[in-house]
Protein backbone atom coordinates (compact mmCIF):
# COMPACT_ATOMS: atom_id res chain seq x y z
CA MET A 1 -54.61 37.79 33.84
CA ARG A 2 -54.36 34.43 33.95
CA PHE A 3 -51.32 31.74 33.34
CA GLN A 4 -53.26 30.10 30.49
CA ASP A 5 -53.19 33.55 28.64
CA PHE A 6 -49.16 32.97 27.90
CA ASP A 7 -49.94 29.58 26.22
CA LEU A 8 -48.41 29.48 22.74
CA PHE A 9 -49.23 25.91 21.91
CA ARG A 10 -53.08 26.66 21.94
CA LYS A 11 -55.46 23.64 20.50
CA LEU A 12 -59.18 22.97 19.37
CA PRO A 13 -61.16 21.19 20.84
CA VAL A 14 -61.39 17.39 19.37
CA GLU A 15 -65.16 17.98 18.66
CA LEU A 16 -64.58 21.01 16.26
CA THR A 17 -62.00 18.81 14.05
CA ILE A 18 -63.14 16.12 11.42
CA GLY A 19 -61.35 13.50 9.42
CA THR A 20 -61.35 14.13 5.46
CA LYS A 21 -59.59 11.57 2.36
CA LEU A 22 -57.10 14.22 2.05
CA GLY A 23 -55.70 14.52 5.46
CA GLY A 24 -55.35 10.34 5.10
CA ALA A 25 -53.33 10.85 2.12
CA LEU A 26 -50.89 13.91 3.40
CA SER A 27 -51.00 11.90 6.50
CA LEU A 28 -49.42 8.74 4.78
CA ILE A 29 -47.20 11.04 2.74
CA THR A 30 -46.02 12.75 6.32
CA LEU A 31 -45.18 9.39 7.53
CA SER A 32 -43.42 8.35 4.92
CA LEU A 33 -41.21 11.26 4.40
CA LEU A 34 -40.57 11.27 8.06
CA ALA A 35 -39.18 7.53 8.02
CA ILE A 36 -36.85 8.27 4.75
CA LEU A 37 -35.71 11.25 5.89
CA LEU A 38 -34.92 9.89 9.32
CA LEU A 39 -33.19 6.79 7.92
CA VAL A 40 -30.83 9.05 6.11
CA GLU A 41 -30.13 10.91 9.07
CA ILE A 42 -29.02 8.12 11.00
CA TRP A 43 -27.14 6.54 8.55
CA ASN A 44 -25.08 9.37 8.15
CA ALA A 45 -24.53 10.08 11.98
CA PRO A 46 -21.84 7.59 12.93
CA SER A 47 -19.65 9.22 9.96
CA SER A 48 -16.30 10.34 10.84
CA THR A 49 -13.30 12.65 9.00
CA THR A 50 -9.66 12.32 9.29
CA GLU A 51 -7.89 15.79 10.25
CA SER A 52 -4.58 16.00 9.78
CA THR A 53 -2.32 18.77 11.73
CA LEU A 54 1.83 19.23 10.97
CA VAL A 55 4.03 19.70 14.60
CA LEU A 56 7.48 19.58 15.17
CA ASP A 57 8.45 16.28 16.37
CA GLU A 58 9.60 16.55 20.09
CA GLN A 59 11.51 13.07 19.62
CA ARG A 60 14.02 14.14 17.77
CA ASN A 61 17.05 12.31 19.95
CA ASP A 62 15.07 9.02 20.15
CA GLN A 63 16.41 5.77 18.53
CA VAL A 64 14.03 3.72 16.37
CA ARG A 65 14.39 0.06 15.10
CA PHE A 66 14.72 -0.64 11.28
CA SER A 67 13.91 -3.89 10.28
CA PHE A 68 14.27 -5.17 6.76
CA ARG A 69 13.82 -8.52 4.98
CA VAL A 70 14.86 -8.92 1.19
CA GLY A 71 15.44 -11.95 -1.15
CA ILE A 72 18.28 -12.05 -3.43
CA PRO A 73 17.39 -14.88 -5.80
CA GLU A 74 21.05 -14.67 -7.95
CA VAL A 75 23.79 -14.41 -4.94
CA PRO A 76 24.86 -17.06 -3.10
CA CYS A 77 24.52 -16.24 0.95
CA ARG A 78 28.32 -16.70 1.43
CA PHE A 79 29.25 -13.67 -1.26
CA ILE A 80 26.71 -11.57 0.75
CA THR A 81 27.91 -8.82 3.00
CA VAL A 82 25.97 -5.91 4.52
CA ASN A 83 27.20 -2.50 6.16
CA PHE A 84 25.17 -0.14 8.03
CA GLU A 85 26.42 3.63 8.02
CA ASP A 86 25.22 5.98 10.83
CA PRO A 87 26.64 9.66 10.08
CA LEU A 88 24.92 10.84 13.39
CA ARG A 89 26.80 8.38 15.54
CA ALA A 90 29.30 8.74 13.57
CA TYR A 91 30.59 5.21 12.91
CA SER A 92 30.27 2.61 10.31
CA VAL A 93 29.62 -1.32 11.02
CA ASP A 94 29.42 -4.45 9.37
CA LEU A 95 26.44 -6.49 10.57
CA ASP A 96 27.35 -9.64 11.96
CA SER A 97 24.75 -12.60 12.93
CA LYS A 98 23.65 -11.02 16.08
CA TRP A 99 21.93 -8.63 13.61
CA LEU A 100 21.81 -10.19 10.36
CA THR A 101 20.22 -13.51 9.43
CA LYS A 102 20.97 -15.35 5.99
CA THR A 103 18.70 -17.91 4.92
CA VAL A 104 19.86 -20.08 1.81
CA MET A 105 17.00 -20.25 -0.53
CA ALA A 106 16.16 -22.40 -4.00
CA GLY A 107 16.88 -20.24 -6.93
CA SER A 108 15.26 -17.17 -8.70
CA ASP A 109 13.05 -19.33 -11.09
CA THR A 110 11.17 -20.99 -7.91
CA TYR A 111 11.63 -18.30 -5.51
CA LEU A 112 10.13 -15.50 -7.93
CA LYS A 113 7.19 -17.67 -9.14
CA GLN A 114 5.94 -18.49 -5.79
CA LYS A 115 6.27 -14.59 -5.08
CA SER A 116 4.55 -13.19 -7.91
CA THR A 117 1.67 -15.79 -7.95
CA GLY A 118 1.10 -16.20 -3.95
CA ILE A 119 -0.89 -15.12 -1.67
CA SER A 120 1.38 -12.17 -1.09
CA GLY A 121 0.64 -11.07 -4.74
CA THR A 122 4.25 -9.33 -5.20
CA LYS A 123 4.59 -6.88 -7.72
CA MET A 124 7.29 -7.10 -9.99
CA ARG A 125 9.70 -4.26 -11.99
CA LEU A 126 11.64 -5.29 -14.76
CA PHE A 127 14.66 -3.07 -15.40
CA ASP A 128 16.13 -3.09 -19.02
CA GLU A 129 19.86 -2.95 -19.81
CA GLN A 130 19.62 0.83 -19.53
CA GLY A 131 17.79 0.64 -16.22
CA ARG A 132 14.72 1.63 -17.21
CA LEU A 133 11.24 0.38 -16.27
CA VAL A 134 10.10 -1.93 -18.90
CA TYR A 135 6.84 -3.36 -17.47
CA SER A 136 5.82 -4.17 -14.08
CA ASP A 137 3.60 -6.82 -12.12
CA ASP A 138 4.02 -9.56 -15.07
CA PHE A 139 6.13 -12.40 -14.48
CA GLU A 140 5.50 -14.17 -17.24
CA GLY A 141 6.61 -11.02 -19.47
CA LEU A 142 9.69 -11.37 -17.50
CA VAL A 143 10.20 -15.25 -18.58
CA SER A 144 9.41 -14.25 -21.95
CA ALA A 145 12.03 -11.53 -21.72
CA ALA A 146 14.83 -13.84 -20.78
CA SER A 147 13.84 -16.44 -23.24
CA LYS A 148 14.32 -13.92 -26.22
CA LEU A 149 17.67 -13.15 -24.71
CA ASP A 150 18.87 -16.81 -24.50
CA SER A 151 17.65 -17.38 -28.31
CA ASP A 152 20.25 -14.72 -29.60
CA MET A 153 23.42 -16.78 -27.57
CA SER A 154 25.04 -18.85 -30.37
CA THR A 155 27.73 -19.74 -28.14
CA ILE A 156 25.63 -21.46 -25.69
CA ASN A 157 24.71 -24.35 -28.22
CA SER A 158 28.40 -24.89 -29.01
CA PHE A 159 29.34 -24.93 -24.89
CA GLU A 160 26.35 -27.78 -24.78
CA GLY A 161 27.65 -29.70 -27.50
CA MET A 162 31.20 -30.11 -26.43
CA LEU A 163 29.67 -30.91 -22.82
CA ARG A 164 27.92 -33.98 -24.66
CA GLN A 165 31.50 -35.26 -26.01
CA SER A 166 32.23 -36.54 -23.09
CA GLN A 167 30.68 -38.61 -20.16
CA PHE A 168 32.13 -35.89 -17.63
CA THR A 169 33.59 -32.32 -18.12
CA ILE A 170 35.32 -30.11 -15.68
CA VAL A 171 35.74 -26.57 -16.53
CA PHE A 172 37.87 -23.63 -15.17
CA PHE A 173 36.15 -20.46 -15.56
CA TYR A 174 38.50 -17.46 -15.01
CA VAL A 175 38.96 -13.96 -16.51
CA PRO A 176 42.52 -12.72 -17.54
CA TRP A 177 42.36 -9.29 -15.24
CA CYS A 178 41.93 -11.52 -11.92
CA ALA A 179 44.97 -11.94 -10.03
CA PHE A 180 43.66 -15.12 -8.35
CA CYS A 181 43.11 -16.52 -11.63
CA THR A 182 46.38 -15.82 -12.68
CA GLN A 183 48.13 -17.65 -10.09
CA THR A 184 45.69 -20.86 -10.79
CA LEU A 185 46.35 -20.99 -14.46
CA PRO A 186 49.56 -22.68 -14.18
CA ILE A 187 48.09 -25.06 -11.39
CA TRP A 188 45.06 -25.87 -13.85
CA GLU A 189 47.43 -26.81 -16.53
CA GLU A 190 49.43 -29.10 -14.56
CA PHE A 191 46.23 -30.77 -13.14
CA LYS A 192 45.32 -31.15 -16.95
CA SER A 193 48.69 -32.91 -17.85
CA GLN A 194 49.10 -35.29 -14.94
CA MET A 195 45.02 -36.39 -15.57
CA GLU A 196 46.36 -36.78 -19.20
CA ASN A 197 49.15 -38.68 -18.55
CA SER A 198 47.94 -40.60 -16.13
CA LYS A 199 44.53 -41.91 -17.71
CA PRO A 200 42.82 -42.94 -14.68
CA TYR A 201 39.34 -43.37 -16.60
CA PRO A 202 38.79 -44.64 -20.16
CA SER A 203 38.95 -42.50 -23.30
CA GLY A 204 35.94 -40.41 -23.48
CA THR A 205 34.91 -40.31 -20.09
CA LEU A 206 36.52 -36.78 -18.64
CA ASN A 207 37.10 -33.80 -20.80
CA ILE A 208 39.31 -30.79 -19.33
CA VAL A 209 38.64 -27.16 -20.46
CA LYS A 210 39.27 -23.77 -19.45
CA ILE A 211 37.13 -20.74 -20.99
CA ASN A 212 37.45 -16.89 -20.38
CA CYS A 213 34.71 -15.24 -19.34
CA LYS A 214 35.80 -11.93 -20.73
CA GLU A 215 35.68 -13.35 -24.50
CA GLU A 216 32.59 -15.55 -23.52
CA ALA A 217 30.55 -13.07 -21.59
CA ASN A 218 27.48 -14.39 -22.67
CA LEU A 219 27.93 -18.14 -21.94
CA CYS A 220 29.31 -17.12 -18.22
CA ARG A 221 26.39 -15.22 -17.40
CA LYS A 222 24.24 -18.12 -18.96
CA GLN A 223 25.95 -20.54 -16.60
CA LYS A 224 26.10 -17.82 -13.78
CA ILE A 225 29.81 -17.57 -12.96
CA MET A 226 29.67 -14.69 -10.77
CA VAL A 227 33.04 -15.30 -8.99
CA VAL A 228 36.13 -16.01 -10.70
CA PRO A 229 38.20 -18.52 -10.57
CA THR A 230 34.83 -20.94 -10.64
CA ILE A 231 35.30 -24.52 -11.31
CA ARG A 232 32.56 -26.82 -12.13
CA MET A 233 31.97 -30.47 -12.94
CA TYR A 234 29.38 -31.39 -15.81
CA ARG A 235 27.73 -34.94 -16.33
CA GLY A 236 26.89 -34.68 -20.30
CA ASN A 237 24.53 -31.71 -19.78
CA ASP A 238 23.73 -32.06 -16.43
CA LEU A 239 25.31 -29.73 -13.50
CA MET A 240 27.42 -31.30 -10.84
CA LYS A 241 26.75 -29.33 -7.38
CA PRO A 242 28.69 -27.76 -5.55
CA ASP A 243 31.69 -26.03 -7.49
CA TYR A 244 35.05 -25.65 -6.36
CA TYR A 245 35.22 -22.37 -4.47
CA SER A 246 37.98 -23.07 -1.70
CA THR A 247 40.42 -20.92 -1.82
CA LYS A 248 43.38 -23.63 -1.46
CA ARG A 249 44.05 -24.34 -4.90
CA THR A 250 46.64 -27.31 -5.83
CA VAL A 251 46.81 -29.90 -8.16
CA ASP A 252 45.94 -32.67 -5.69
CA LEU A 253 42.89 -30.75 -4.73
CA PHE A 254 41.73 -30.54 -7.98
CA ILE A 255 42.35 -34.19 -8.52
CA THR A 256 40.58 -34.94 -5.14
CA PHE A 257 37.27 -32.62 -6.22
CA ALA A 258 37.36 -34.49 -10.04
CA ARG A 259 37.13 -38.22 -8.32
CA SER A 260 34.48 -36.68 -6.00
CA LYS A 261 32.33 -36.20 -8.47
CA ILE A 262 33.01 -38.73 -10.81
CA ASP A 263 33.92 -42.15 -8.92
CA PRO A 264 30.50 -42.64 -7.43
CA VAL A 265 28.62 -42.35 -10.43
CA LEU A 266 30.47 -44.78 -12.00
CA GLU A 267 30.29 -46.74 -8.92
CA LYS A 268 26.64 -46.51 -8.95
CA GLY A 269 26.09 -47.80 -12.82
CA GLY A 270 25.88 -44.35 -14.20
CA SER A 271 22.37 -43.68 -12.12
CA LYS A 272 21.80 -39.93 -12.69
CA VAL A 273 21.49 -37.83 -9.23
CA VAL A 274 22.46 -34.57 -10.69
CA GLU A 275 19.83 -31.50 -11.61
CA GLU A 276 19.72 -30.51 -15.18
CA VAL A 277 21.39 -27.18 -16.48
CA SER A 278 18.71 -25.03 -17.96
CA PRO A 279 18.13 -20.80 -18.29
CA TRP A 280 16.06 -21.50 -15.16
CA HIS A 281 18.36 -24.10 -12.96
CA ASN A 282 18.47 -23.42 -9.28
CA HIS A 283 20.87 -21.24 -8.24
CA GLU A 284 21.57 -21.04 -4.97
CA GLY A 285 20.02 -17.40 -3.41
CA CYS A 286 19.81 -15.54 -0.35
CA ILE A 287 17.12 -14.04 1.83
CA LEU A 288 18.33 -11.46 4.48
CA SER A 289 16.70 -10.45 7.15
CA GLY A 290 18.14 -7.58 9.39
CA LEU A 291 17.54 -5.86 12.56
CA TYR A 292 19.20 -2.25 13.79
CA VAL A 293 18.72 0.64 16.02
CA VAL A 294 19.32 3.76 13.98
CA SER A 295 19.12 7.19 15.00
CA LYS A 296 16.40 9.71 13.68
CA GLY A 297 18.72 11.12 10.99
CA PRO A 298 20.53 10.16 7.57
CA GLY A 299 21.74 6.70 6.72
CA PHE A 300 21.82 3.88 4.68
CA PHE A 301 22.59 0.20 4.61
CA ARG A 302 24.54 -1.44 1.97
CA ILE A 303 24.39 -4.89 0.51
CA SER A 304 27.51 -5.78 -1.93
CA THR A 305 29.62 -8.68 -2.27
CA MET A 306 32.91 -10.01 -0.83
CA SER A 307 34.69 -12.97 -1.32
CA ASN A 308 38.34 -13.78 0.11
CA GLY A 309 40.57 -15.35 -2.37
CA SER A 310 38.32 -14.46 -5.28
CA SER A 311 37.20 -11.99 -7.59
CA PHE A 312 34.04 -11.03 -8.76
CA GLU A 313 33.08 -10.00 -12.48
CA PRO A 314 30.87 -6.76 -12.39
CA SER A 315 28.88 -7.20 -15.15
CA HIS A 316 27.64 -11.11 -13.95
CA VAL A 317 26.60 -10.03 -10.44
CA ASN A 318 22.67 -9.82 -10.57
CA PHE A 319 20.96 -8.17 -7.44
CA SER A 320 17.60 -8.53 -8.57
CA HIS A 321 15.51 -8.53 -5.43
CA VAL A 322 12.23 -8.81 -4.03
CA VAL A 323 11.75 -6.43 -0.73
CA GLU A 324 9.45 -8.57 1.44
CA SER A 325 9.32 -6.36 4.24
CA ILE A 326 10.72 -2.71 5.85
CA LYS A 327 9.50 -1.47 8.93
CA VAL A 328 10.60 1.29 11.25
CA TYR A 329 8.97 1.63 14.68
CA ASP A 330 9.66 2.75 18.23
CA GLU A 331 11.44 0.18 20.50
CA ASP A 332 9.05 0.94 23.79
CA ASP A 333 6.09 2.28 22.01
CA LYS A 334 3.18 -0.01 22.97
CA ASN A 335 0.60 1.45 20.67
CA LEU A 336 2.01 1.07 17.22
CA LEU A 337 0.37 2.66 14.40
CA THR A 338 -0.27 -0.58 11.99
CA LYS A 339 -2.17 -0.62 9.02
CA LYS A 340 -5.08 -2.72 10.14
CA ILE A 341 -6.08 0.23 12.77
CA ALA A 342 -5.00 3.07 10.49
CA PRO A 343 -7.21 5.02 8.19
CA GLU A 344 -6.76 4.50 4.16
CA ILE A 345 -5.17 7.63 3.57
CA ILE A 346 -2.35 6.44 6.53
CA ALA A 347 -2.12 2.82 5.63
CA ASP A 348 -1.25 3.24 2.12
CA ASN A 349 2.24 4.64 3.32
CA ILE A 350 2.57 2.65 5.95
CA GLU A 351 5.48 -0.07 4.78
CA PRO A 352 4.89 0.74 0.89
CA LEU A 353 7.75 -1.53 -0.63
CA ASP A 354 6.56 -4.37 1.08
CA ASN A 355 6.34 -7.22 -1.61
CA THR A 356 7.70 -5.57 -4.26
CA GLY A 357 10.14 -6.78 -7.04
CA TYR A 358 12.89 -5.09 -8.85
CA ILE A 359 14.26 -7.41 -11.40
CA SER A 360 17.01 -6.81 -13.85
CA THR A 361 17.20 -8.40 -16.87
CA PHE A 362 18.48 -12.07 -15.66
CA PHE A 363 21.60 -12.31 -18.86
CA GLN A 364 22.08 -8.56 -18.12
CA GLY A 365 23.92 -8.61 -14.49
CA GLY A 366 26.17 -5.36 -13.24
CA MET A 367 22.75 -3.33 -12.55
CA SER A 368 22.94 -1.39 -9.23
CA PHE A 369 19.37 -0.83 -7.13
CA ASP A 370 19.29 2.46 -4.56
CA HIS A 371 15.69 2.50 -2.51
CA TYR A 372 15.28 6.20 -1.19
CA LEU A 373 13.17 6.10 2.11
CA LYS A 374 11.80 9.70 3.50
CA ILE A 375 10.54 8.45 7.13
CA VAL A 376 7.76 10.82 8.42
CA PRO A 377 6.65 10.12 11.90
CA THR A 378 2.96 9.89 12.50
CA THR A 379 0.52 9.95 15.27
CA TYR A 380 -3.21 8.68 14.86
CA LYS A 381 -5.86 9.16 17.39
CA SER A 382 -9.13 8.00 17.43
CA LYS A 383 -12.12 7.85 20.57
CA LEU A 384 -12.09 4.10 20.28
CA ARG A 385 -8.77 3.80 20.98
CA PRO A 386 -5.34 5.33 22.61
CA ALA A 387 -3.04 7.74 20.19
CA ALA A 388 -0.95 4.97 18.09
CA ARG A 389 2.33 6.42 17.11
CA GLY A 390 4.07 4.94 14.23
CA TYR A 391 6.17 5.97 10.86
CA GLN A 392 4.74 6.94 7.08
CA ILE A 393 7.47 5.98 4.59
CA THR A 394 7.87 7.76 1.15
CA SER A 395 9.47 5.88 -1.25
CA GLY A 396 11.76 5.97 -4.64
CA SER A 397 13.47 3.34 -6.31
CA HIS A 398 15.89 3.00 -9.60
CA GLY A 399 18.29 0.81 -11.19
CA PHE A 400 21.70 2.25 -12.25
CA TYR A 401 24.75 0.86 -13.44
CA LYS A 402 27.83 2.37 -11.80
CA GLU A 403 31.51 3.21 -14.35
CA HIS A 404 33.53 1.91 -11.54
CA GLY A 405 33.22 -0.75 -8.66
CA MET A 406 30.97 -3.89 -7.98
CA PRO A 407 26.73 -3.66 -7.89
CA GLU A 408 25.20 -2.85 -4.72
CA LEU A 409 21.79 -2.89 -3.34
CA ARG A 410 21.69 0.32 -1.21
CA ILE A 411 18.89 1.40 1.07
CA THR A 412 18.96 5.03 1.77
CA TYR A 413 16.92 6.43 4.76
CA ASP A 414 16.12 10.17 6.17
CA PHE A 415 13.80 11.23 9.19
CA SER A 416 11.28 14.14 8.87
CA PRO A 417 11.53 16.55 11.67
CA LEU A 418 8.01 17.05 11.76
CA ARG A 419 5.31 14.73 12.96
CA LEU A 420 2.18 14.47 11.28
CA MET A 421 -0.70 14.36 13.37
CA PHE A 422 -4.24 12.77 12.23
CA GLU A 423 -7.49 12.54 14.28
CA SER A 424 -10.51 11.13 13.44
CA ARG A 425 -13.73 12.83 14.66
CA SER A 426 -17.33 12.43 14.31
CA THR A 427 -18.81 14.93 11.31
CA LYS A 428 -21.75 15.28 13.52
CA GLN A 429 -22.04 15.93 17.49
CA TRP A 430 -25.36 14.59 19.41
CA TYR A 431 -26.48 18.31 19.65
CA GLU A 432 -26.42 18.60 15.97
CA PHE A 433 -28.18 15.20 15.51
CA LEU A 434 -30.96 16.00 17.65
CA ALA A 435 -31.57 19.77 15.87
CA ASN A 436 -31.67 17.85 12.19
CA VAL A 437 -34.11 15.38 13.45
CA CYS A 438 -36.19 18.27 15.18
CA ALA A 439 -35.75 20.38 11.84
CA ILE A 440 -36.75 17.57 9.70
CA VAL A 441 -40.32 16.55 11.86
CA GLY A 442 -41.02 20.32 12.26
CA GLY A 443 -40.19 21.00 8.43
CA VAL A 444 -42.44 18.24 6.84
CA PHE A 445 -45.25 19.37 9.35
CA THR A 446 -45.45 23.05 8.35
CA VAL A 447 -44.99 22.31 4.68
CA LEU A 448 -47.84 20.22 4.61
CA ASN A 449 -50.01 22.43 6.57
CA LEU A 450 -49.51 25.27 4.65
CA TYR A 451 -50.28 23.02 1.31
CA VAL A 452 -53.43 22.07 3.37
CA GLU A 453 -54.32 25.73 4.23
CA PHE A 454 -53.36 26.66 0.87
CA ARG A 455 -56.36 24.48 -0.43
CA ASN A 456 -58.72 25.56 2.12
CA ILE A 457 -57.96 29.33 1.01
CA VAL A 458 -58.96 28.33 -2.76
CA TYR A 459 -61.97 26.38 -1.63
CA VAL A 460 -63.33 28.97 0.61
CA SER A 461 -62.81 31.88 -1.46
CA SER A 462 -64.84 30.30 -4.70
CA LEU A 463 -67.67 31.06 -2.02
CA GLY A 464 -67.79 34.55 -2.37
CA GLN A 465 -66.46 37.65 -0.18
CA SER A 466 -69.71 37.37 2.29
CA HIS A 467 -67.59 34.13 3.67
CA SER A 468 -64.31 35.77 3.99
CA GLY A 469 -64.85 35.83 7.87
CA VAL A 470 -65.36 32.41 7.56
CA LEU A 471 -62.06 31.71 6.09
CA LEU A 472 -60.47 33.90 8.30
CA ALA A 473 -61.63 32.32 11.38
CA SER A 474 -60.63 28.84 9.98
CA GLY A 475 -57.47 29.54 9.05
CA CYS A 476 -56.78 30.69 12.36
CA GLU A 477 -58.32 28.00 14.02
CA CYS A 478 -55.99 25.23 12.21
CA LEU A 479 -52.56 27.70 12.63
CA ARG A 480 -52.91 29.30 16.07
CA SER A 481 -51.61 26.35 17.70
CA ASP A 482 -48.47 28.19 17.24
CA PHE A 483 -48.23 31.95 17.63
CA MET A 484 -45.36 32.05 15.24
CA ASP A 485 -47.09 29.82 12.67
CA CYS A 486 -50.32 32.09 13.12
CA LEU A 487 -48.23 35.31 12.19
CA LEU A 488 -46.29 33.91 9.34
CA PHE A 489 -49.64 32.58 8.00
CA SER A 490 -51.45 35.92 8.77
CA LEU A 491 -48.80 37.80 7.07
CA PHE A 492 -48.92 35.64 3.78
CA LEU A 493 -52.51 36.45 3.87
CA ARG A 494 -52.24 40.44 4.03
CA PHE A 495 -49.37 40.69 1.11
CA PHE A 496 -49.98 37.76 -0.87
CA VAL A 497 -53.60 36.28 -0.41
CA SER A 498 -55.99 39.36 -0.01
CA PRO A 499 -55.24 41.80 -3.03
CA PHE A 500 -56.35 38.65 -4.85
CA LEU A 501 -59.33 37.66 -3.01
CA ARG A 502 -60.15 41.38 -1.86
CA PHE A 503 -60.11 40.91 1.97
CA PRO A 504 -60.88 43.62 3.97
CA PRO A 505 -57.41 44.55 5.70
CA THR A 506 -59.67 44.27 8.72
CA CYS A 507 -60.00 40.74 8.44
CA VAL A 508 -56.03 40.44 8.39
CA LEU A 509 -55.94 42.54 11.57
CA VAL A 510 -57.53 40.15 13.26
CA LEU A 511 -55.14 37.53 12.82
CA LEU A 512 -52.46 39.52 13.43
CA SER A 513 -53.53 40.26 16.85
CA HIS A 514 -54.14 36.78 17.52
CA ARG A 515 -57.18 36.98 19.42
CA THR A 516 -59.30 34.37 21.24
CA ASP A 517 -61.57 32.08 19.95
CA GLN A 518 -64.48 33.92 20.88
CA SER A 519 -63.22 37.47 19.90
CA ILE A 520 -62.47 35.58 16.23
CA PHE A 521 -66.06 34.28 16.23
CA ALA A 522 -67.23 37.45 17.54
CA TYR A 523 -66.14 39.29 14.94
CA VAL A 524 -67.14 37.01 12.15
CA LYS A 525 -70.71 37.27 13.14
CA ARG A 526 -70.61 40.95 13.26
CA GLN A 527 -69.17 40.80 9.52
CA GLN A 528 -71.53 38.80 8.75
CA LYS A 529 -74.73 40.77 10.26
CA LEU A 530 -73.05 44.30 8.45
CA ARG A 531 -73.28 42.46 4.69
CA GLN A 532 -77.00 41.32 5.49
C-alpha cells in the first residue's frame, strides 16, 4: 500500500478542468460573501462583556476617607457648624479648621444661576412647602415660583414705602420669645430716645424703627432675617452692609454703628455706594469643604446653625444647597476606581449626587434635608489595567419639616459588608475567532459547491438514463477532493436524487466506495458497453 493511498484531499489535473461563466459569477459571489462575513467577524472580535460577582468584603476593619463639598447660598459661614458622629468609634466631634474649610460666596441668585447654566450642568430639585418635589432641572421655573410668592406679600410694599420716607432708616428685627431680643429692647428704646433728643441730623434724615418678625414673618423672610436680634441700616430702599451682629449691645455702640453708616455718605455729598435690595439681593452664603477619616460602618455629618448671643428663627433658616461633590476612597489605594476607567454600569453609581441642587422655596424656610448614602465597596478588573478599587453609592434624598428644633442638613451613610467584583472579559477567545473564520470559509465554499453540483445533475439527467454513468463520474470527480464531502454527496444522490432520475443502486455504491479515477472510468465504460 502506497502512502498516497491515504490522501483525503485528492485533486483533479488542471487539464481536466475548464472555466465557465457560471463559475466566474459564483466566484465573485463567494468572494463578496467571504469579505462581508469576515468583516463582521473581525468587527465583533474585540467586543467584551462585564461579569459581576458578590463576595464578602475582607477589609471591613479598614478606614476610608470621606470628602464633601456643599454650597449653602442662604446661610452665612459664621453661623454654620458641622458635627460628625461615628458610632463604631464611639465619639462625636465638631469639625474644626483642620478638617473643614469655609468659603464665603455671593448670594443665592448668583451662585445658583452659575451652577444651573454652567458647564457642570447642575440638576435642580425644588421642594414645596410640604417637602414634595415640584419640578427639577428648571431654574427659570424656580425664579418664577419665587416671584409669584413675592407678589402676594402686601406687607413688603408698605415696608418699602416706609423706607422711602427718610434718607436713612435703622431697623431692629426681633421676636418676642428670644431672650437676647428681650434684653436688647430696653437698650434699643434708650438709643432711639437719645437720637431723637440730641438730633444729630436734620429732620427726615434718620428714622429708627423696630419690627416683630413673628407678626411680620413674610417681611422678615423677604429681608432674609435669619438671626435675631438683627440691626440693619437702609439708605432709602438700599441695604447698607454689613449688619450689626455683635453680641455687645449698648447705646453707645448703636450710636457708633449708625454714625459709621450715615456720616461717610453725607460727607461725600450723597454718593451712592451701596447695594440694592431686591428679592434676589446678594445675601452671603457659604461653601463647605470637608475631609474626614471614617470607619466602615454607619455614621453621619450634621450641618446646622449656631451663634453665640443670638437666636435663630427656624422658619427663616433656609438650608437650600448644592452638593458639588461627595467622594469616598481608600487612603492608601493607588489604583482608584473613577468614572474615566469604569464601564457605564459602574460609572453611573460613582459620585451620583455630584452637581445636584436641593432647593426649598426661597420664601419658605425651615426645611431640613436628609441624604442617605449606601456605600458599596467595588473592584473592577480588566486586561488592560490592574484591578481598581473604589466605592459605588446609592442615595436617597428628601426634604422635611421638624416639629421641634432648628433646620439642618444631614448626610447619613452606611457601608455594605459585601463587595461587588466586576471583571471585563472578551466575548471571544482567539481560538473561537479562528474557528469561526474557518467555518465561514468552508461553509461558503461547500454551499456553493453543492449548488454547482445540483445544476450539473439537472443538466446531465436531461440527456437520458444512458448517461447516468457520466453524471456519477462527474459528480465524484468534483467532490472526491474531500472524502467526507464525497460521502455526503453520494448519500444525497442515493436517497434524494436516484429515486427521481432512476439511477441504478450500483452506481451509488461506486461513489460510496470512493474508488480511484481508473476504477470509476472503467465502471462508466462497462456501463456504456452493456447499454449498447
